[in-house]
Coordinates of C-alpha atoms in Angstrom, one line a residue:
M1 CA -80.2 162.1 168.2
A2 CA -82.1 158.9 167.4
Q3 CA -85.0 161.0 166.1
L4 CA -82.7 163.0 163.9
M5 CA -81.2 159.8 162.4
D6 CA -84.6 158.3 161.9
G7 CA -85.7 161.5 160.1
A8 CA -82.6 161.5 158.0
G9 CA -83.2 157.9 157.1
K10 CA -86.8 158.5 156.0
L11 CA -85.7 161.6 154.0
S12 CA -82.9 159.5 152.3
W13 CA -85.5 156.8 151.4
V14 CA -87.9 159.4 149.9
L15 CA -85.1 160.9 147.9
L16 CA -83.9 157.5 146.6
K17 CA -87.4 156.5 145.7
S18 CA -88.0 159.8 143.9
V19 CA -84.8 159.4 141.9
M20 CA -85.7 155.7 141.0
R21 CA -89.2 156.7 140.0
F22 CA -88.0 159.6 137.9
T23 CA -85.4 157.4 136.1
F24 CA -88.0 154.8 135.3
M25 CA -90.5 157.4 134.0
F26 CA -87.8 159.1 131.9
F27 CA -87.0 155.8 130.2
N28 CA -90.7 155.0 130.0
N29 CA -91.3 158.1 128.0
C30 CA -88.2 157.6 125.9
V31 CA -89.4 154.2 124.7
A32 CA -93.2 154.6 124.7
I33 CA -93.8 158.0 122.9
P34 CA -91.3 157.4 120.0
S35 CA -92.7 153.9 119.6
Y36 CA -96.2 155.3 119.4
C37 CA -95.1 157.8 116.7
L38 CA -93.2 155.2 114.7
Y39 CA -96.0 152.6 114.7
L40 CA -98.4 155.2 113.4
L41 CA -95.9 156.4 110.8
L42 CA -95.6 152.8 109.6
L43 CA -99.4 152.5 109.5
Q44 CA -99.9 155.6 107.3
P45 CA -100.9 153.4 104.2
L46 CA -103.7 151.9 106.4
R47 CA -104.9 155.4 107.2
I48 CA -105.5 156.0 103.4
W49 CA -106.9 152.6 102.8
D50 CA -109.1 152.2 105.9
S51 CA -109.2 155.3 108.1
S52 CA -111.5 153.8 110.7
A53 CA -109.1 150.9 111.3
F54 CA -106.2 153.2 111.6
W55 CA -107.8 155.4 114.2
H56 CA -109.0 152.3 116.1
I57 CA -105.4 151.1 116.4
E58 CA -104.2 154.6 117.3
G59 CA -106.9 154.8 120.0
V60 CA -105.8 151.5 121.5
M61 CA -102.2 152.7 121.7
F62 CA -103.3 156.0 123.1
K63 CA -105.1 154.2 125.9
W64 CA -102.0 152.2 126.7
L65 CA -100.0 155.4 126.9
L66 CA -102.5 156.9 129.4
A67 CA -102.4 153.6 131.3
M68 CA -98.7 154.0 131.7
V69 CA -99.3 157.5 133.3
S70 CA -102.0 155.9 135.5
S71 CA -99.5 153.2 136.6
W72 CA -97.1 155.8 137.9
G73 CA -99.7 157.0 140.5
W74 CA -101.0 153.5 141.1
I75 CA -97.7 152.0 142.2
A76 CA -97.3 154.9 144.6
G77 CA -100.6 154.2 146.2
Y78 CA -102.5 157.1 144.6
T79 CA -105.9 155.6 144.0
V80 CA -109.4 156.8 143.1
T81 CA -112.8 156.4 144.8
E82 CA -115.8 157.2 142.7
W83 CA -119.2 158.6 143.8
G84 CA -122.5 159.5 142.2
D85 CA -123.8 158.1 138.8
D86 CA -122.1 155.1 137.2
V87 CA -120.9 156.5 133.9
R88 CA -119.9 153.1 132.6
D89 CA -123.5 152.6 131.5
I90 CA -123.1 155.3 128.9
S91 CA -119.5 154.6 127.9
E92 CA -120.5 153.9 124.3
E93 CA -122.7 157.0 123.9
E94 CA -121.4 160.5 123.1
A95 CA -120.9 162.9 126.0
M96 CA -119.3 166.2 126.9
V97 CA -117.4 166.0 130.2
I98 CA -117.0 169.1 132.3
V99 CA -114.5 169.0 135.2
N100 CA -113.4 171.4 138.0
H101 CA -109.7 172.2 137.8
Q102 CA -107.4 172.5 140.8
S103 CA -104.0 171.3 139.5
T104 CA -102.1 169.3 136.9
G105 CA -103.0 166.2 138.9
D106 CA -106.6 166.5 137.7
V107 CA -105.6 165.2 134.3
C108 CA -103.7 162.3 135.7
T109 CA -106.7 161.4 137.9
L110 CA -109.0 161.4 134.9
M111 CA -106.5 159.3 132.9
M112 CA -106.7 156.7 135.7
C113 CA -110.4 156.7 136.6
L114 CA -111.5 156.5 133.0
Q115 CA -109.4 153.4 132.2
D116 CA -112.1 151.0 133.2
K117 CA -114.9 152.8 131.3
G118 CA -115.0 150.7 128.1
T119 CA -113.7 152.4 125.0
V120 CA -113.9 155.9 126.5
V121 CA -110.2 156.6 126.8
R122 CA -109.3 155.6 123.2
K123 CA -112.2 157.5 121.8
M124 CA -112.0 160.7 123.8
M125 CA -110.8 164.2 122.8
W126 CA -109.2 166.6 125.4
L127 CA -109.3 170.4 125.4
M128 CA -106.2 171.7 127.2
D129 CA -104.1 174.8 127.6
H130 CA -101.7 175.4 124.7
V131 CA -98.7 175.1 126.9
F132 CA -99.2 171.4 127.1
K133 CA -98.4 171.2 123.4
Y134 CA -94.7 171.7 124.4
T135 CA -94.6 168.9 127.0
N136 CA -93.3 165.4 126.4
F137 CA -96.9 164.2 125.8
G138 CA -97.7 167.1 123.4
V139 CA -96.8 165.2 120.2
V140 CA -99.1 162.4 121.3
S141 CA -102.0 164.7 121.8
L142 CA -101.4 166.4 118.5
I143 CA -101.5 163.1 116.7
H144 CA -104.5 161.9 118.6
G145 CA -106.4 165.1 117.7
D146 CA -106.7 166.9 121.0
F147 CA -107.3 170.7 120.9
F148 CA -104.9 173.2 122.5
I149 CA -106.6 176.4 123.4
R150 CA -105.0 179.8 124.2
Q151 CA -106.3 181.7 127.2
G152 CA -106.9 185.4 127.3
K153 CA -109.2 188.0 125.8
A154 CA -106.8 188.7 122.9
H155 CA -107.1 185.1 121.6
R156 CA -110.6 184.2 122.8
D157 CA -112.7 184.8 119.6
K158 CA -110.2 183.3 117.3
Q159 CA -109.7 180.3 119.5
L160 CA -113.5 179.5 119.5
V161 CA -113.5 179.7 115.7
Y162 CA -110.5 177.3 115.6
L163 CA -112.2 175.0 118.0
K164 CA -115.3 174.8 115.8
E165 CA -113.2 174.0 112.8
H166 CA -111.2 171.4 114.7
L167 CA -114.3 169.6 115.9
E168 CA -115.8 169.6 112.4
K169 CA -112.6 168.2 110.9
Y170 CA -111.5 165.7 113.5
Y171 CA -114.2 164.7 116.0
H172 CA -116.4 162.6 113.8
S173 CA -113.7 161.5 111.3
R174 CA -111.7 159.9 114.2
D175 CA -114.8 158.4 115.8
R176 CA -114.6 160.3 119.0
K177 CA -117.2 159.7 121.7
W178 CA -116.3 161.8 124.8
I179 CA -114.8 165.3 124.9
V180 CA -113.3 166.6 128.1
L181 CA -112.9 170.2 129.1
F182 CA -112.2 172.4 132.1
P183 CA -114.7 175.3 131.9
E184 CA -113.0 177.3 134.6
G185 CA -110.2 178.0 132.2
G186 CA -107.3 177.6 134.6
F187 CA -106.3 176.3 138.1
L188 CA -108.4 177.2 141.1
R189 CA -105.5 179.0 143.0
K190 CA -104.8 181.2 140.0
R191 CA -108.4 182.2 139.1
R192 CA -110.2 182.2 142.5
E193 CA -109.6 185.9 143.4
T194 CA -110.5 187.2 140.0
S195 CA -113.6 185.0 139.9
Q196 CA -114.8 186.2 143.3
L197 CA -114.4 189.8 142.3
F198 CA -116.3 189.2 139.1
A199 CA -119.1 187.5 141.1
K200 CA -119.3 190.3 143.5
K201 CA -119.5 192.9 140.7
N202 CA -122.3 191.0 138.9
S203 CA -124.3 189.8 142.0
L204 CA -123.3 186.1 141.3
P205 CA -122.6 183.4 144.0
H206 CA -119.4 183.6 146.0
L207 CA -117.5 180.4 145.3
T208 CA -114.5 179.2 147.3
H209 CA -113.8 175.6 146.1
V210 CA -114.4 176.3 142.4
T211 CA -114.5 179.4 140.2
L212 CA -117.2 180.7 137.8
P213 CA -116.9 178.8 134.5
R214 CA -116.4 180.4 131.1
L215 CA -119.0 179.8 128.5
G216 CA -117.2 180.0 125.1
A217 CA -115.8 176.5 124.6
T218 CA -118.8 174.8 126.2
H219 CA -121.2 176.7 123.9
V220 CA -119.2 175.9 120.7
I221 CA -119.0 172.2 121.6
L222 CA -122.7 171.9 122.3
K223 CA -123.7 173.8 119.1
T224 CA -121.2 172.0 116.9
L225 CA -121.6 168.4 118.1
S226 CA -125.3 168.5 118.7
A227 CA -126.4 170.1 115.4
Q228 CA -124.0 168.8 112.8
Q229 CA -124.0 165.2 113.8
E230 CA -127.7 164.9 113.1
N231 CA -127.1 164.6 109.4
G232 CA -123.9 162.7 109.8
S233 CA -121.7 165.4 108.2
V234 CA -118.0 165.2 108.8
G235 CA -114.8 166.9 108.1
S236 CA -112.3 166.3 105.4
D237 CA -110.4 163.5 107.2
S238 CA -113.4 161.3 107.2
G239 CA -113.3 158.2 105.2
T240 CA -116.3 155.9 105.7
L241 CA -117.9 156.5 109.0
N242 CA -121.1 155.6 110.8
K243 CA -123.7 158.3 111.3
S244 CA -123.7 159.7 114.8
K245 CA -126.6 160.6 117.1
G246 CA -124.7 163.6 118.4
L247 CA -124.1 164.5 122.0
Q248 CA -126.4 162.6 124.3
W249 CA -125.0 163.5 127.7
V250 CA -123.2 166.1 129.7
I251 CA -121.2 164.5 132.5
D252 CA -120.4 166.8 135.4
V253 CA -117.2 165.5 137.1
T254 CA -116.1 166.9 140.5
V255 CA -112.6 166.0 141.7
A256 CA -111.9 166.3 145.4
Y257 CA -108.6 165.8 147.2
P258 CA -108.3 165.0 151.0
K259 CA -107.9 168.1 153.1
A260 CA -108.3 170.2 149.9
R261 CA -104.7 169.5 149.0
P262 CA -104.5 169.0 145.2
M263 CA -102.1 166.5 143.8
D264 CA -99.9 167.8 141.0
I265 CA -97.9 166.1 138.3
Q266 CA -94.7 166.4 140.3
T267 CA -96.3 164.3 143.0
W268 CA -97.2 161.6 140.5
I269 CA -93.7 161.6 139.1
F270 CA -91.7 161.6 142.4
G271 CA -94.2 159.9 144.7
Y272 CA -93.1 161.9 147.8
R273 CA -96.7 162.1 149.2
P274 CA -98.0 159.1 151.2
P275 CA -100.6 156.9 149.6
T276 CA -103.6 159.1 148.9
V277 CA -107.2 158.5 147.7
T278 CA -108.6 161.1 145.3
H279 CA -112.4 161.2 145.2
V280 CA -114.3 161.7 141.9
H281 CA -118.1 162.5 141.8
Y282 CA -120.1 162.0 138.6
R283 CA -123.5 163.5 137.6
M284 CA -125.1 162.8 134.3
Y285 CA -127.5 165.1 132.4
P286 CA -129.3 164.1 129.3
I287 CA -128.5 166.6 126.5
K288 CA -132.2 167.5 126.2
E289 CA -132.0 169.1 129.6
V290 CA -129.1 171.4 128.6
P291 CA -130.1 174.7 127.0
M292 CA -128.3 175.7 123.8
E293 CA -129.0 179.5 123.9
A294 CA -126.0 181.4 125.3
E295 CA -127.8 183.2 128.2
A296 CA -129.7 180.1 129.4
L297 CA -126.6 178.0 129.0
T298 CA -124.6 180.5 131.1
D299 CA -127.2 180.2 133.9
W300 CA -127.2 176.4 133.6
L301 CA -123.4 176.2 133.7
Y302 CA -123.2 178.5 136.7
Q303 CA -125.7 176.4 138.5
R304 CA -123.5 173.3 137.9
F305 CA -120.5 175.0 139.5
V306 CA -122.6 176.2 142.4
E307 CA -123.5 172.5 142.9
K308 CA -119.9 171.6 142.7
E309 CA -119.2 174.2 145.5
E310 CA -121.8 172.5 147.7
L311 CA -120.5 169.0 146.9
L312 CA -116.9 170.0 147.8
A313 CA -117.9 171.9 150.9
H314 CA -119.8 168.8 152.1
F315 CA -116.8 166.5 151.2
Y316 CA -114.3 168.7 153.1
N317 CA -116.5 168.8 156.1
T318 CA -117.5 165.2 156.3
G319 CA -115.0 163.2 154.2
S320 CA -117.7 162.0 151.8
F321 CA -120.1 163.4 149.2
P322 CA -123.8 163.9 150.0
P323 CA -126.2 161.2 149.2
P324 CA -128.5 161.5 146.2
D325 CA -132.0 162.8 146.8
G326 CA -134.2 160.2 148.6
Q327 CA -131.2 158.2 149.9
K328 CA -129.7 158.3 153.4
E329 CA -126.1 157.5 152.4
A330 CA -124.0 158.0 149.4
A331 CA -122.4 154.9 147.9
S332 CA -118.8 154.9 146.8
R333 CA -116.9 152.6 144.4
Q334 CA -113.2 151.8 144.6
M335 CA -111.7 152.2 141.1
T336 CA -109.2 149.5 140.4
L337 CA -106.6 148.8 137.7
D338 CA -105.4 145.3 136.7
P339 CA -101.7 145.1 137.7
V340 CA -101.1 142.3 135.2
W341 CA -102.5 144.4 132.4
L342 CA -100.4 147.3 133.5
C343 CA -97.3 145.1 133.5
M344 CA -98.1 143.8 130.0
V345 CA -98.5 147.4 128.7
Q346 CA -95.2 148.5 130.2
S347 CA -93.5 145.4 128.8
F348 CA -94.8 146.0 125.3
A349 CA -93.6 149.6 125.5
F350 CA -90.0 148.6 126.5
A351 CA -90.0 145.7 123.9
S352 CA -91.2 148.2 121.2
G353 CA -88.5 150.7 122.2
Y354 CA -85.9 148.0 121.9
M355 CA -87.2 146.8 118.6
W356 CA -87.3 150.3 117.1
Y357 CA -83.9 151.1 118.4
N358 CA -82.5 148.1 116.5
V359 CA -84.5 148.9 113.4
L360 CA -83.3 152.5 113.3
Q361 CA -79.7 151.5 114.1
Y362 CA -79.8 149.0 111.1
L363 CA -81.2 151.6 108.8
Y364 CA -78.6 154.1 109.9
C365 CA -75.8 151.5 109.2
C366 CA -77.3 150.7 105.8
L367 CA -77.5 154.4 104.8
F368 CA -74.2 155.6 106.2

């Protein structure tokens, strides 16, 4: 009986905590996202007068929004340990980031672990499935200039054309530095069986912890951002911009969850899982080592995901990633967020929401 009561007490606490977290996040979204949109609406004259200043301000507010999402996991004890190369050294250089995809929590993890990488978060562009356009964060991503891609053979060719046009129009004009994509094209659990059948049919490696990546978006990004940036050409939303050196790095990011249990967005929202450490491994490749021709690039990209398979297999067997060549042990780094800064960001969001509520209420009373 005592055990039953103890279990009921723990369940009640989990449910209460989940309700409290959901309520806080609901109001957090209700004040932060509209405030972001209204601030940028107010700053539209600046966009015409000084486009670079406008997108600088937008990027700062975008980073703050992602910091709010990060704080949801942080206060629940969901932290990140980093392995491999230190990407902070190239945070001001242009890079394409390729990531394995297991769940919706992968995006939240990246939002968290990139917060301390200089200006990366405010100058990055995301490629994501088109369904995210219809989420609460979709309007923010649309304004920021992220690209929503439709999956499936029926849309593939058109989507690659749209992606190229999108990059030419928005990537340079908004001073983007990093572009993040998930080459697998979907969650591991949904694509694994299809990928393994394709691999068997085409005598390709059998993968369990990742799937074979798709080439299309990666090829378009490399061709577009490496070739056109050499002469500084930009899209129609440009204004006055600095010339770019083009993509200089490909950053291979491998996300690993303890016991191979991916963390999804529901876990971040409700916080019902005990404190968990997500492990993120980085590998940097200079762009000159990355082939541009489709066939060679396919082989190169497949090899990266074979390496991811090996990294994840080692992690799930040992609890750590393998050491770099020539070293006996792999060094890890605990990624941290400043709680004071997070509190300031959240306070600014709620203060902004209160201010805009009063402004809109006053305008409504004046008009009606």
